mmCIF file of C-alpha atoms in Angstrom:
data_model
loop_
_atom_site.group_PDB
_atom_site.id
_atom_site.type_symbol
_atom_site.label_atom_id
_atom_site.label_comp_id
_atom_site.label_asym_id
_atom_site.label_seq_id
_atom_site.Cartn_x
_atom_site.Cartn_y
_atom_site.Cartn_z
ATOM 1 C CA UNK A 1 -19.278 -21.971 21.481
ATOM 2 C CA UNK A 2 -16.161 -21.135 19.142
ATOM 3 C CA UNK A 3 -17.038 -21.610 15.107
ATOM 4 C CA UNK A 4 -14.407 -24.170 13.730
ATOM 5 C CA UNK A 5 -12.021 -23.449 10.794
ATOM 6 C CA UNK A 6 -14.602 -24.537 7.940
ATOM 7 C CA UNK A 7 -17.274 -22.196 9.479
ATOM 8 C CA UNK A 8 -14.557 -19.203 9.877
ATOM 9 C CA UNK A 9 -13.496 -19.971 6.025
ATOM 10 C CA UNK A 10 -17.433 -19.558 5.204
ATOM 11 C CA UNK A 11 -17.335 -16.046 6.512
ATOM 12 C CA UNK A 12 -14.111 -15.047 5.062
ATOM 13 C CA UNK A 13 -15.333 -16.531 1.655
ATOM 14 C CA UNK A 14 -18.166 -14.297 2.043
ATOM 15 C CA UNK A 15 -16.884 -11.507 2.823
ATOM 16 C CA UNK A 16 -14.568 -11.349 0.078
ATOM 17 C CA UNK A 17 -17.274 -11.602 -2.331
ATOM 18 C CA UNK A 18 -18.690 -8.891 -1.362
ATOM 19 C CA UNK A 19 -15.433 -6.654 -2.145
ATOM 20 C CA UNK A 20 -13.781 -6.792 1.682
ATOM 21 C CA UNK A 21 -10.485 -7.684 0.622
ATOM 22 C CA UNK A 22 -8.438 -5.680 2.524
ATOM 23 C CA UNK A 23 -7.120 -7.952 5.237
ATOM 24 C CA UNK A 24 -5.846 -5.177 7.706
ATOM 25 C CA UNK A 25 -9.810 -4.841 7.944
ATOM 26 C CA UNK A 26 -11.100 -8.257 6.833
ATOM 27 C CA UNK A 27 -10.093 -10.150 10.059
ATOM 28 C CA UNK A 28 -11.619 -6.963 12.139
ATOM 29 C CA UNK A 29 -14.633 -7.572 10.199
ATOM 30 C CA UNK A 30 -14.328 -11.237 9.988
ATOM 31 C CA UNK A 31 -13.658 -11.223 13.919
ATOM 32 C CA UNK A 32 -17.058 -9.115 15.165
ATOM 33 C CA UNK A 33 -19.072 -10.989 12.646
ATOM 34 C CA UNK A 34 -17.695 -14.415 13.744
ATOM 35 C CA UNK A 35 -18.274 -13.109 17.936
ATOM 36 C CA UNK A 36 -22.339 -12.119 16.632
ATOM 37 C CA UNK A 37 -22.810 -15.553 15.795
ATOM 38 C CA UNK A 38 -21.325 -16.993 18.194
ATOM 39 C CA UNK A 39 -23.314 -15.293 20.564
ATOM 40 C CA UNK A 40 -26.772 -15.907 18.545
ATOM 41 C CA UNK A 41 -25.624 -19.667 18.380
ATOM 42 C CA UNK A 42 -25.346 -19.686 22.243
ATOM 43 C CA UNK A 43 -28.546 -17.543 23.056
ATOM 44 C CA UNK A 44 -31.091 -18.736 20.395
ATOM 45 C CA UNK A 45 -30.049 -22.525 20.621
ATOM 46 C CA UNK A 46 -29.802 -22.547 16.310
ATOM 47 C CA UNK A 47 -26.921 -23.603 14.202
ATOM 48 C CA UNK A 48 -24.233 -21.961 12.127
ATOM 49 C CA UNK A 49 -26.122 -22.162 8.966
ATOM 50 C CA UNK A 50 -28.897 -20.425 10.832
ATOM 51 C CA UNK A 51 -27.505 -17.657 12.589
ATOM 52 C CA UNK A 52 -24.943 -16.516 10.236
ATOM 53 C CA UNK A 53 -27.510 -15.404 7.277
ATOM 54 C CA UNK A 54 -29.069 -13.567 10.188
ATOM 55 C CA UNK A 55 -26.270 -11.788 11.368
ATOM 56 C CA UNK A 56 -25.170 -11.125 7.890
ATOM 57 C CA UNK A 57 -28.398 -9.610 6.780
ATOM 58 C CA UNK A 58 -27.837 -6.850 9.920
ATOM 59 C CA UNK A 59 -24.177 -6.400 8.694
ATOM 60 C CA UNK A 60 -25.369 -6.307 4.653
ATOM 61 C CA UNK A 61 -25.872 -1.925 4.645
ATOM 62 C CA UNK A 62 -22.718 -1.633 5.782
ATOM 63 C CA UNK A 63 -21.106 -3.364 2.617
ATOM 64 C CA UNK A 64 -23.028 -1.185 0.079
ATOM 65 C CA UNK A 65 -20.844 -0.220 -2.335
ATOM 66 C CA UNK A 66 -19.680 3.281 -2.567
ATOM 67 C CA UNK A 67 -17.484 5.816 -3.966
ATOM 68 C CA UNK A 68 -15.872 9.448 -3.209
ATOM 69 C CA UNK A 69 -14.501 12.276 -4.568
ATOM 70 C CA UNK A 70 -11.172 11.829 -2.853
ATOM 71 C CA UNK A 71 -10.389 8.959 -4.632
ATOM 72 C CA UNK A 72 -11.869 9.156 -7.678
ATOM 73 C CA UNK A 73 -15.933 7.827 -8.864
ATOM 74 C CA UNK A 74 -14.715 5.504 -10.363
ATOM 75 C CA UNK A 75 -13.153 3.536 -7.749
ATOM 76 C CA UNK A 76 -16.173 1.589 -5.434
ATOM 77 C CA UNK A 77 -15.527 -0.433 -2.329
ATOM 78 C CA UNK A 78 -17.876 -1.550 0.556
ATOM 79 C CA UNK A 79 -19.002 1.556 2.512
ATOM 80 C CA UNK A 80 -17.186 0.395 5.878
ATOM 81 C CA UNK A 81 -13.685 0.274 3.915
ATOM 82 C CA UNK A 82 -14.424 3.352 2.136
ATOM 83 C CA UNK A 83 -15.068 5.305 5.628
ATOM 84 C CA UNK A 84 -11.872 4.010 6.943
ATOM 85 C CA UNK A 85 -10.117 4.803 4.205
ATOM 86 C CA UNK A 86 -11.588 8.537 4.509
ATOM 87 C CA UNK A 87 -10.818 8.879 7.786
ATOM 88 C CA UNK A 88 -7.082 8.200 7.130
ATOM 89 C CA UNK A 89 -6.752 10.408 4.147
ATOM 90 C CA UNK A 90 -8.388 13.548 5.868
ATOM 91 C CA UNK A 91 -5.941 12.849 9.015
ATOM 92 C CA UNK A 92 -3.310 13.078 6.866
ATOM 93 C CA UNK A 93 -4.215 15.806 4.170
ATOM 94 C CA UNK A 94 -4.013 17.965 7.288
ATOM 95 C CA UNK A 95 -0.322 16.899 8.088
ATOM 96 C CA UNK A 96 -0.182 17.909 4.653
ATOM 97 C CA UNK A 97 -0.923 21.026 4.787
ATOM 98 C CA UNK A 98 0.211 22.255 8.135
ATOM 99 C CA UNK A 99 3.665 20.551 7.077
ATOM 100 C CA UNK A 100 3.485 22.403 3.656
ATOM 101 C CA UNK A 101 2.735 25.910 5.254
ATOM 102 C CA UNK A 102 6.154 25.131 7.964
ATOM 103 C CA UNK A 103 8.033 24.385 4.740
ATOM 104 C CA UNK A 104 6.905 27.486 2.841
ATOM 105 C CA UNK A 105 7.414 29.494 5.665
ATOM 106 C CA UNK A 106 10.783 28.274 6.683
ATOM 107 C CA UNK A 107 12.403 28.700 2.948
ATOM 108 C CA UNK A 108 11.159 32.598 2.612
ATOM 109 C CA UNK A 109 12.080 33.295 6.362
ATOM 110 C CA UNK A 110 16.072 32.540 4.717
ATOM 111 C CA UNK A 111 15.339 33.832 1.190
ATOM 112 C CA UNK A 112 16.186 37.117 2.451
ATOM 113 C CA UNK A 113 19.780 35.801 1.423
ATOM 114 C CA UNK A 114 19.005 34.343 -1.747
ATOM 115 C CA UNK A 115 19.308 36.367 -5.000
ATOM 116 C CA UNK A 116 16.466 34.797 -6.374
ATOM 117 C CA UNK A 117 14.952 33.007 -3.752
ATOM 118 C CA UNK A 118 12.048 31.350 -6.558
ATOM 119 C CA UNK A 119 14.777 29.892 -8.714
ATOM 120 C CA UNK A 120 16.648 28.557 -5.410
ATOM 121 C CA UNK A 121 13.531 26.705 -4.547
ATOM 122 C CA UNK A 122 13.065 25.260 -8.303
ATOM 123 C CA UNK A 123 16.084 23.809 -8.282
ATOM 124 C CA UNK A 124 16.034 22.306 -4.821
ATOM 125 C CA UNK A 125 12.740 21.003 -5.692
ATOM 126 C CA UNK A 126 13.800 19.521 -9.154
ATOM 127 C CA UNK A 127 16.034 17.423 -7.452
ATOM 128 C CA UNK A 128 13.729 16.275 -4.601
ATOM 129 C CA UNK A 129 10.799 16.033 -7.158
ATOM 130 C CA UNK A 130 12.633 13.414 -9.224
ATOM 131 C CA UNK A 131 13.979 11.584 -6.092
ATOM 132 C CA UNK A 132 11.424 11.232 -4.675
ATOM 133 C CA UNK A 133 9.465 10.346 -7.810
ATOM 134 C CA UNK A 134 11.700 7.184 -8.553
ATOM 135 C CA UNK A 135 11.071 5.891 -5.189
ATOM 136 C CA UNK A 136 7.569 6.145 -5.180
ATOM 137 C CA UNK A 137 7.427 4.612 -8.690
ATOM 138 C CA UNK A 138 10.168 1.716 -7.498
ATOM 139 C CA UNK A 139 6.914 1.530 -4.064
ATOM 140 C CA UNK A 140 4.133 1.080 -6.429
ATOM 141 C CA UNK A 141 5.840 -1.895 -8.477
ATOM 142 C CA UNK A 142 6.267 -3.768 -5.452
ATOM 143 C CA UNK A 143 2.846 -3.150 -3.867
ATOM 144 C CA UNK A 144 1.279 -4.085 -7.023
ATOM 145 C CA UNK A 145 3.289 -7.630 -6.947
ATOM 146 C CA UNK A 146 1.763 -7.910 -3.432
ATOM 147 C CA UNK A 147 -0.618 -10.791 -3.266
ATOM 148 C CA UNK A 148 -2.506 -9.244 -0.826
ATOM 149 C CA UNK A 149 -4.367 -6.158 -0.071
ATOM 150 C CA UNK A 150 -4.373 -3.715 2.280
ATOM 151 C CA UNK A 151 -6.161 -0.055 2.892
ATOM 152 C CA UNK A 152 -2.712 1.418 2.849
ATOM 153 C CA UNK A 153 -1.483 -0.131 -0.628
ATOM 154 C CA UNK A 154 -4.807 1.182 -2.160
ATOM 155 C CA UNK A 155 -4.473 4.828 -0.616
ATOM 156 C CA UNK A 156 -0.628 4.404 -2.133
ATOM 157 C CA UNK A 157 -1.697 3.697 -5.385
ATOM 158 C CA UNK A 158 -4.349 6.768 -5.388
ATOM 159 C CA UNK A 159 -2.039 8.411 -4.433
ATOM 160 C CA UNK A 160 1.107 7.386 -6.952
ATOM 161 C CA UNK A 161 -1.404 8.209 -9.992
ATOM 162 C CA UNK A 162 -2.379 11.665 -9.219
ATOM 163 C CA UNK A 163 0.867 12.124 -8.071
ATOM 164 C CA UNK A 164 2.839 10.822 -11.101
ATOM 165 C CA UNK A 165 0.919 13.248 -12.907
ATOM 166 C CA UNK A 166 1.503 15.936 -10.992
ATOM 167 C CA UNK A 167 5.281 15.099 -10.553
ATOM 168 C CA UNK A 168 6.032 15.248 -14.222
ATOM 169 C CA UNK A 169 3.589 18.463 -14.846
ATOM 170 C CA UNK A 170 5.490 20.020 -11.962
ATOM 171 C CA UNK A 171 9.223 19.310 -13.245
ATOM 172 C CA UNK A 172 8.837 21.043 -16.920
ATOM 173 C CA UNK A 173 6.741 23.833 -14.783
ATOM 174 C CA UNK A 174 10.010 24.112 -12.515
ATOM 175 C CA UNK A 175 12.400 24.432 -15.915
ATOM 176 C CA UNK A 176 10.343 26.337 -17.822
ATOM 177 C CA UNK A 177 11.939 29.807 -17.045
ATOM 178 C CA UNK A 178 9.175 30.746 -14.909
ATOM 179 C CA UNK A 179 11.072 31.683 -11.800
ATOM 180 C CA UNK A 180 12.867 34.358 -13.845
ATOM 181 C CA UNK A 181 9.856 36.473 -14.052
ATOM 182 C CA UNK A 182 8.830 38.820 -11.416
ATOM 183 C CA UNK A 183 5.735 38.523 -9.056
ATOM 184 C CA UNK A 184 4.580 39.683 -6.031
ATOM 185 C CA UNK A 185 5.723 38.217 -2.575
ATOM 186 C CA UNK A 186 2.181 36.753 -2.287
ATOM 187 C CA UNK A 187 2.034 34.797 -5.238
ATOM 188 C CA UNK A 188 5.950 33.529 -4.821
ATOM 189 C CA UNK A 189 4.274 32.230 -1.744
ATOM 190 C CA UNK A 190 1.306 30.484 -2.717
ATOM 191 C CA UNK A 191 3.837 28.817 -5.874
ATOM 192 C CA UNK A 192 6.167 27.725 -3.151
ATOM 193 C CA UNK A 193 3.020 26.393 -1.043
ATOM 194 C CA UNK A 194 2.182 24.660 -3.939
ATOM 195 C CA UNK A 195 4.779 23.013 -4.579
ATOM 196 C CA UNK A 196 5.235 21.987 -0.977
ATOM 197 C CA UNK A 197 2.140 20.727 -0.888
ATOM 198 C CA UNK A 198 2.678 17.863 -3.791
ATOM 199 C CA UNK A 199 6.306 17.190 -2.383
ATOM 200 C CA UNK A 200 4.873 16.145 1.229
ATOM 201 C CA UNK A 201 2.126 14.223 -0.626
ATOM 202 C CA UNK A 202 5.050 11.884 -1.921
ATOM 203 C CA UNK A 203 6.794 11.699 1.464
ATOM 204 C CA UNK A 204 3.600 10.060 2.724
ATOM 205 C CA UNK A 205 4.114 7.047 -0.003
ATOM 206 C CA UNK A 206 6.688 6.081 2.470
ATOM 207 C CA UNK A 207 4.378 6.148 5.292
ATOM 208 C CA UNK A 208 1.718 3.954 3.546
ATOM 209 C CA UNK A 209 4.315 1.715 2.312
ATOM 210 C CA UNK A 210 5.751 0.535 5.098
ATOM 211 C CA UNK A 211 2.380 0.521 6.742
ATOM 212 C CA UNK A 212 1.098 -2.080 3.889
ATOM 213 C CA UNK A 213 4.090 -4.311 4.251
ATOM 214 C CA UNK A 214 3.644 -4.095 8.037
ATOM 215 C CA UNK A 215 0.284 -5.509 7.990
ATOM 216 C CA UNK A 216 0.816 -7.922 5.568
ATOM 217 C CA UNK A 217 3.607 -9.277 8.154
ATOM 218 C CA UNK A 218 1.309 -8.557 10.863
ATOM 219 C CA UNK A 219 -1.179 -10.699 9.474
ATOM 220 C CA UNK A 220 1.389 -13.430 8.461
ATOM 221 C CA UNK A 221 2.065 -14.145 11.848
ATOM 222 C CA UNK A 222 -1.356 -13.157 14.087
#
């Protein structure tokens, strides 16, 4: 027995109210909760109005709403979304920091040649701070004029926040005259780490972005 479109728009409707408004996960939600009652239509002999409160009631824990320290208390969502939305973020803060650690690694293994390999770095960095900056700012405008949401546009706009504030703490830290004083090798590193580490953090606004975008079309046409 397959629900019709008004019964399918009852579940959606639902669902949405109760903060699932991501639709890269909505219709994966939308889709098992739609097969339950199918199947406890089928095996129980009841109607829709029957067996969808029933299946909802074993689906309602799973929509508690929750928060984490990743992105922030103050940001809630349904526990399912938020999970998902973990997982993706600790897969990627450890592309992060592998990627930061080749960077690091790779600059001081040729800094051998440099003068002063610290300034070098600042002023590479100054350029692909502010680069990349305006690009991720340009991003956020147009995922913000989406009228849809998707897990990705919410981890980019997490992201873009902390970032922007790190971004513009970063460039006056990168022109203050800092690099002119000496340090040990060790600490050069961990600055240069650092500073890797933020940089790669906006290279993965690219990465979400075209994600959202891709499952907004994805979703356009499915």
């Amino acid at each position: 027995m397959k629900l019709d479109k008004n019964q399918i728009h009852i579940i959606e409707t639902v669902l949405e109210k109760l903060g699932v408004v991501y639709v890269d996960y909505k219709y994966e939600i939308l889709d098992h909760i739609a097969t339950e009652v199918e199947e406890k239509m089928i095996l129980h002999t009841i109607t829709f109005e029957e067996a969808f409160p029933e299946v909802l009631k074993k689906w309602q824990p799973k929509f508690k709403k929750s928060s984490s320290v990743l992105f922030g208390y103050f940001w809630e969502m349904p526990e399912i979304l938020l999970n998902k939305c973990i997982k993706i973020y600790r897969r990627k803060l450890l592309l992060v920091f592998t990627g930061a650690m080749v960077l690091t690694s790779g600059f001081l293994l040729f800094s051998s040649f440099l003068r002063n390999p610290l300034a070098n770095f600042f002023s590479i960095a100054t350029i692909l701070y502010s680069v990349a900056f305006l690009l991720s700012a340009l991003g956020y405008v147009k995922i913000r004029l989406s009228k849809r949401k998707t897990s990705y546009g919410f981890l980019y706009k997490q992201q873009f926040i902390a970032y922007s504030l790190v971004a513009l703490q970063q460039l006056y830290y990168m022109n203050s005259g800092f690099e002119n004083k000496s340090f040990s090798p060790l600490f050069n590193y961990f600055i240069i780490f650092t500073l890797s580490i933020y940089f790669i953090f906006s290279v993965f606004n690219l990465v979400y972005y075209r994600a959202h975008f891709y499952e907004l079309k994805r979703m356009q046409y499915s």
